[in-house]
Every structure is written in C-alpha cells, then in structure tokens.
Amino acid sequence: MEEKIILFYNQTYSEYWYFNGEDFPPGYTLAKGIQWVNDADVVVFFLPTLKVHADLKKRPGQIWVGWSTECEQHYPQYEDPAISSLFDLRMGYYRHYDIFTPYVYPRYEKFLRCCDGMQSKSGNMAMFISSPFNLSGRIDYLRDLMQYFPIDSYGRQMNNSRLPRDFGPPSKKNMLSHYKFTVSFENSIGPDYVTEKFYEPLIMGSVPVYLGAPNVDDYAPGEHCFINVRDYESPKILSEYLTYLLHDEDAYNAYFAWKHKPYKVGFQQLLRRVQQPLALRFVDAIEHYLSQQK
C-alpha cells in the first residue's frame, strides 16, 4: 500500500504539536515543512496562525484540512465561502466538523472526580486572564464586577496578585483549588466554544463563574456545577449572589453534588467521542472522505 503523506503546513502557537509520526497507523507518514506541500496527500492548515502565500495551489487529488482551535470570530475571513470551500475537511471544536476536537479529553473522566470542593479555601475568587482578546466583552464586565466583589487577578489583565512560585500551568491549577470561585470567561462567544477555562476549575474544586458559549450546558459534566453570567442582569446582581454563597455553606457546597453522581448523558457522549486517539480520528475522517469520492 502506497503511503499517504500528511503535511502540517504551518506551526501552532508553540513548538508543541498535537501529533507525532508514531501516532499514525501504517500507511500514513507525517511531514513538517512547506517544502512537502506539492508531495503531500493531505495538507493541514492551522487557521489561527495561517499566512497563505499567493502561489499556494491545491494539487489535483490533494486533501486540504482547515483546523481551528480559536473561536471563528478571531479569523472570520476563513468563513468566507470563497475560502472555506477550499477545505475538503474541517477539524476543530464544532460538533458538526469532520474531525471533532473539543476541549474535552479522556483523562477528564477521572480528573473531574477529584477535589469535591469541600476542602478549605482561603480565597473568594481567582482570575487568570493575560490575553488582551476581548470579543466577549469580558474585560469591561470584570472591571465592573470587581467594584462589588473581591477578585484576585493573577494574569496581566487588571493584575493585583502574584503567585508565590510560578511554574506555569501546574501553579495556576494548584492556586484554583484555594478559591471558592474562578473567573471562567472566554475571550469570545460562540456555540461549542467551551475551553479549558471552564474545565480547570471544575477539576480543581472551584466553582466556575462562566461567560461564553450559549450552549455551555451541553458541555457540563453535571447539573448545577457552574454559575452562568447570562443568568444575572448585571455584575452587581451577580456579586450579590456570590456574596450570598460565601455566607451559606450548604448553598455553596450544593455546587459539588454532581461529583458524586453519574455524569450527564451528554457529557458521557462527549467522553466517548474523544476516547479514540486524535490521530486515528483524523485518519478515519480521511478514509471516509476518500470513500465518498469513489
């Protein structure tokens, strides 16, 4: 069987790649570097960092995959039919995409059972926002909320706190476990765009105060596990509810009852969809596409 070459045309945000050559089954070879663009059978374009060269042309029979991890509001040009039609397959967080890659991982089945929230917490609300992206309006909302409710901000935005020792993501996650609430505001709002901002506090035993996807309930592991900003008319009214929870231990602890119950059916379905390794899901989508072309 002739091997198919898969090329990742451009780099992601960092040196970390979601795939490596060992992930793929026999018959597929992973290539990196645009010098392979004419030889590749499948070319994957990481849309958030993509800069298309004018002379880039699709070779006959070549499969182009558009890969999204950020909300499409950040790069609306790729939703233009003239451009989106160039992609044979789409990969990203949307449920209807050919290759579904949500911010849900198999390990969450176990991790979400940790930290039932009853542990002693010294802080009220933690916030880790460094990115200036603000299509959700989160910065203005939080500036108002901070007038009524104390927030310890460890990120670059409205910073007023420092981590005692900063080793990156592990330090952030550990700090969340010391707070009753966590600011979980997405940088933009769109259906299905539910990121690690929602899941990290759930894992660490802090209640997410969430602003983001209108269908976030579809991604929640349990009932009554987060506070949706959309349910409150103003930052002041939200602050009044948060203050009430600070003084009513039973009402606060009710936000962790889900950890001792089966996951919601919808979340169980999400877990099942991501059980298969991503590289195999990718190959299955390629093979399905090729079968449809015959």
Coordinates of C-alpha atoms in Angstrom, one line a residue:
M1 CA 0.0 0.0 0.0
E2 CA 1.4 3.4 -1.0
E3 CA 1.9 5.6 2.0
K4 CA -0.1 8.8 2.2
I5 CA 1.9 11.9 3.3
I6 CA 0.2 14.2 5.8
L7 CA 1.7 17.7 6.0
F8 CA 1.1 20.2 8.7
Y9 CA 1.6 23.4 6.7
N10 CA 2.1 25.9 9.4
Q11 CA 3.0 25.8 13.1
T12 CA 0.6 26.1 16.0
Y13 CA 1.0 28.7 18.7
S14 CA 4.1 27.0 20.2
E15 CA 6.6 24.2 19.4
Y16 CA 4.1 21.7 20.8
W17 CA 2.4 19.6 18.1
Y18 CA -0.8 17.7 18.6
F19 CA 0.5 14.8 16.5
N20 CA 3.7 13.0 16.0
G21 CA 4.6 10.3 13.5
E22 CA 4.2 7.4 15.9
D23 CA 0.5 8.3 16.4
F24 CA -0.5 7.4 12.9
P25 CA -1.3 3.8 11.7
P26 CA 0.7 2.1 8.9
G27 CA 0.1 3.7 5.6
Y28 CA 0.4 7.3 6.8
T29 CA 3.6 9.4 7.1
L30 CA 3.7 12.7 8.9
A31 CA 5.7 15.6 7.3
K32 CA 6.5 19.0 8.5
G33 CA 7.8 21.8 6.4
I34 CA 6.3 23.6 3.4
Q35 CA 8.8 22.0 1.1
W36 CA 6.5 19.0 1.2
V37 CA 3.4 20.9 0.0
N38 CA 3.4 19.5 -3.5
D39 CA 4.1 15.9 -2.5
A40 CA 1.6 15.7 0.4
D41 CA -1.6 13.9 0.0
V42 CA -3.2 15.7 2.9
V43 CA -2.3 19.3 3.9
V44 CA -3.5 20.6 7.3
F45 CA -3.7 24.4 7.8
F46 CA -3.8 25.7 11.3
L47 CA -6.1 28.7 10.7
P48 CA -5.2 30.9 13.7
T49 CA -1.6 31.4 12.5
L50 CA -2.0 30.8 8.8
K51 CA -0.5 33.2 6.3
V52 CA -1.2 32.0 2.8
H53 CA 1.3 32.5 0.1
A54 CA -0.1 33.8 -3.2
D55 CA 1.4 31.0 -5.2
L56 CA -0.1 28.2 -3.0
K57 CA -2.3 26.0 -5.2
K58 CA -4.0 22.7 -4.4
R59 CA -2.6 19.8 -6.3
P60 CA -5.3 17.6 -8.0
G61 CA -6.4 14.9 -5.6
Q62 CA -4.9 16.7 -2.6
I63 CA -7.0 16.9 0.5
W64 CA -7.0 20.2 2.4
V65 CA -8.0 20.3 6.1
G66 CA -8.8 23.6 7.9
W67 CA -8.0 23.3 11.6
S68 CA -9.5 25.7 14.2
T69 CA -8.9 25.9 17.9
E70 CA -10.0 29.5 18.5
C71 CA -13.4 30.9 18.1
E72 CA -14.1 31.8 14.4
Q73 CA -14.7 35.4 15.5
H74 CA -10.9 35.9 15.6
Y75 CA -10.5 35.0 11.9
P76 CA -13.8 35.5 10.1
Q77 CA -12.0 35.6 6.7
Y78 CA -11.8 31.8 6.7
E79 CA -15.6 31.5 6.9
D80 CA -15.9 33.3 3.6
P81 CA -17.3 30.7 1.2
A82 CA -14.6 31.6 -1.4
I83 CA -12.0 30.4 1.2
S84 CA -13.9 27.9 3.2
S85 CA -14.7 26.0 0.1
L86 CA -11.0 25.2 -0.5
F87 CA -11.1 22.9 2.5
D88 CA -12.3 19.4 2.0
L89 CA -12.5 18.7 5.7
R90 CA -12.7 20.8 8.8
M91 CA -11.2 20.0 12.2
G92 CA -12.0 21.8 15.4
Y93 CA -14.3 22.3 18.4
Y94 CA -17.6 22.4 16.4
R95 CA -19.6 19.3 16.9
H96 CA -20.5 19.1 13.2
Y97 CA -16.9 19.2 12.0
D98 CA -15.5 16.2 10.2
I99 CA -12.8 15.8 12.9
F100 CA -14.2 16.9 16.3
T101 CA -11.6 18.2 18.7
P102 CA -13.3 19.7 21.7
Y103 CA -11.5 20.9 24.9
V104 CA -12.6 17.6 26.5
Y105 CA -10.1 14.8 27.0
P106 CA -10.4 11.2 28.1
R107 CA -8.5 11.9 31.3
Y108 CA -11.3 14.2 32.4
E109 CA -13.4 11.1 33.2
K110 CA -11.1 10.5 36.2
F111 CA -9.8 14.0 36.9
L112 CA -13.3 15.6 37.3
R113 CA -13.9 13.2 40.3
C114 CA -11.1 14.8 42.2
C115 CA -11.4 17.7 44.6
D116 CA -15.0 17.6 45.7
G117 CA -15.0 21.2 46.7
M118 CA -15.3 20.6 50.4
Q119 CA -11.6 21.4 51.1
S120 CA -10.8 24.5 53.0
K121 CA -10.4 27.6 50.7
S122 CA -8.8 30.8 51.7
G123 CA -9.8 32.9 48.7
N124 CA -13.0 34.1 47.3
M125 CA -12.4 34.4 43.5
A126 CA -9.4 33.8 41.3
M127 CA -8.8 35.2 37.8
F128 CA -6.1 34.3 35.3
I129 CA -6.5 36.4 32.2
S130 CA -3.5 37.6 30.3
S131 CA -4.6 37.7 26.7
P132 CA -6.0 41.1 25.5
F133 CA -8.5 39.3 23.3
N134 CA -11.9 40.7 24.4
L135 CA -14.5 39.9 21.8
S136 CA -16.7 38.6 24.6
G137 CA -16.6 41.9 26.4
R138 CA -15.1 40.2 29.4
I139 CA -12.7 43.0 30.4
D140 CA -15.4 45.6 30.9
Y141 CA -17.7 43.2 32.7
L142 CA -14.9 42.1 35.1
R143 CA -13.9 45.7 35.7
D144 CA -17.5 46.4 36.9
L145 CA -17.7 43.2 38.9
M146 CA -14.5 44.0 40.8
Q147 CA -16.2 47.1 42.2
Y148 CA -18.7 44.9 44.0
F149 CA -16.8 41.6 44.6
P150 CA -13.2 40.9 45.5
I151 CA -11.2 39.2 42.7
D152 CA -7.6 38.2 43.0
S153 CA -6.2 38.7 39.5
Y154 CA -3.0 36.8 38.7
G155 CA -2.9 37.5 34.9
R156 CA -1.7 40.6 33.1
Q157 CA -5.2 42.0 32.9
M158 CA -6.1 44.0 36.0
N159 CA -3.3 42.3 37.9
N160 CA -3.4 42.7 41.6
S161 CA -1.9 39.4 42.8
R162 CA 1.2 37.3 42.4
L163 CA 1.8 33.5 42.6
P164 CA 4.2 32.7 45.4
R165 CA 6.0 30.4 42.9
D166 CA 5.2 30.3 39.3
F167 CA 5.9 27.1 37.4
G168 CA 3.3 27.7 34.7
P169 CA 0.0 25.8 34.3
P170 CA 0.6 23.5 37.3
S171 CA 1.0 26.5 39.6
K172 CA -2.2 28.0 38.2
K173 CA -4.2 24.9 38.7
N174 CA -3.0 24.5 42.3
M175 CA -4.0 28.0 43.1
L176 CA -7.5 27.5 41.8
S177 CA -8.0 24.8 44.5
H178 CA -7.7 27.5 47.1
Y179 CA -10.5 29.6 45.8
K180 CA -14.3 29.2 46.1
F181 CA -14.9 30.7 42.6
T182 CA -12.9 31.1 39.4
V183 CA -13.4 33.6 36.6
S184 CA -14.1 31.4 33.6
F185 CA -14.7 34.0 30.8
E186 CA -14.0 33.0 27.2
N187 CA -12.2 35.6 25.0
S188 CA -15.1 35.3 22.5
I189 CA -18.6 33.9 22.4
G190 CA -19.8 31.2 20.0
P191 CA -21.6 27.9 20.1
D192 CA -19.5 24.9 21.1
Y193 CA -16.5 27.1 22.1
V194 CA -16.1 25.8 25.6
T195 CA -12.4 25.7 26.6
E196 CA -10.1 24.8 29.5
K197 CA -11.3 27.9 31.3
F198 CA -14.5 26.0 32.1
Y199 CA -13.0 22.6 33.0
E200 CA -9.9 23.5 35.0
P201 CA -11.8 24.9 38.0
L202 CA -14.2 22.0 37.9
I203 CA -11.3 19.7 38.2
M204 CA -9.7 21.6 41.0
G205 CA -12.8 22.0 43.1
S206 CA -13.6 25.7 42.4
V207 CA -16.9 26.9 41.0
P208 CA -16.6 28.4 37.5
V209 CA -18.3 31.7 37.0
Y210 CA -18.7 31.3 33.3
L211 CA -19.2 33.7 30.4
G212 CA -19.1 32.1 26.9
A213 CA -20.8 29.6 24.7
P214 CA -24.6 29.9 24.8
N215 CA -24.8 26.0 24.8
V216 CA -22.3 25.5 27.6
D217 CA -24.9 23.3 29.4
D218 CA -24.2 20.7 26.7
Y219 CA -20.6 20.5 27.8
A220 CA -21.2 20.5 31.6
P221 CA -20.3 17.2 33.4
G222 CA -23.1 17.6 35.9
E223 CA -26.1 19.6 36.9
H224 CA -25.6 22.7 39.0
C225 CA -21.8 22.7 38.6
F226 CA -21.2 26.3 37.5
I227 CA -22.6 29.8 37.6
N228 CA -23.6 31.3 34.2
V229 CA -23.2 35.0 34.0
R230 CA -26.0 35.1 31.5
D231 CA -28.5 34.3 34.3
Y232 CA -27.8 37.7 36.0
E233 CA -28.9 41.1 34.8
S234 CA -25.8 42.9 35.9
P235 CA -22.4 42.5 37.6
K236 CA -23.9 43.9 40.8
I237 CA -26.7 41.3 40.9
L238 CA -24.2 38.6 40.2
S239 CA -22.0 39.9 43.0
E240 CA -25.0 39.7 45.4
Y241 CA -25.5 36.1 44.6
L242 CA -21.8 35.3 45.0
T243 CA -21.8 37.1 48.4
Y244 CA -24.8 35.0 49.4
L245 CA -22.9 31.8 48.6
L246 CA -19.9 32.9 50.6
H247 CA -22.2 33.1 53.7
D248 CA -24.3 30.0 53.1
E249 CA -22.1 26.9 53.2
D250 CA -24.8 24.5 52.3
A251 CA -25.8 26.5 49.2
Y252 CA -22.2 26.7 48.1
N253 CA -21.5 23.0 48.7
A254 CA -24.5 22.1 46.6
Y255 CA -22.3 23.1 43.5
F256 CA -20.3 19.9 44.1
A257 CA -23.1 17.3 44.5
W258 CA -22.6 16.4 40.8
K259 CA -19.1 14.9 41.6
H260 CA -20.8 12.0 43.4
K261 CA -23.4 11.3 40.7
P262 CA -23.1 9.8 37.2
Y263 CA -22.0 12.3 34.5
K264 CA -24.7 13.9 32.4
V265 CA -25.7 11.8 29.4
G266 CA -24.5 14.5 27.0
F267 CA -21.1 14.7 28.7
Q268 CA -20.7 10.9 28.7
Q269 CA -21.3 11.1 24.9
L270 CA -18.6 13.7 24.6
L271 CA -16.2 11.4 26.5
R272 CA -17.0 8.5 24.2
R273 CA -16.3 10.7 21.1
V274 CA -12.8 11.6 22.3
Q275 CA -11.8 8.1 23.5
Q276 CA -10.3 7.3 20.2
P277 CA -6.8 8.9 19.8
L278 CA -6.9 12.0 17.8
A279 CA -4.6 10.7 15.0
L280 CA -6.9 7.7 14.5
R281 CA -10.0 10.0 14.3
F282 CA -8.1 12.1 11.8
V283 CA -7.3 9.1 9.6
D284 CA -10.8 7.7 9.9
A285 CA -12.1 11.1 8.5
I286 CA -9.6 11.0 5.7
E287 CA -10.6 7.4 4.7
H288 CA -14.3 8.3 4.9
Y289 CA -13.8 11.3 2.7
L290 CA -11.8 9.2 0.1
S291 CA -14.5 6.5 0.1
Q292 CA -17.1 9.2 -0.6
Q293 CA -15.2 10.4 -3.7
K294 CA -15.2 7.0 -5.4

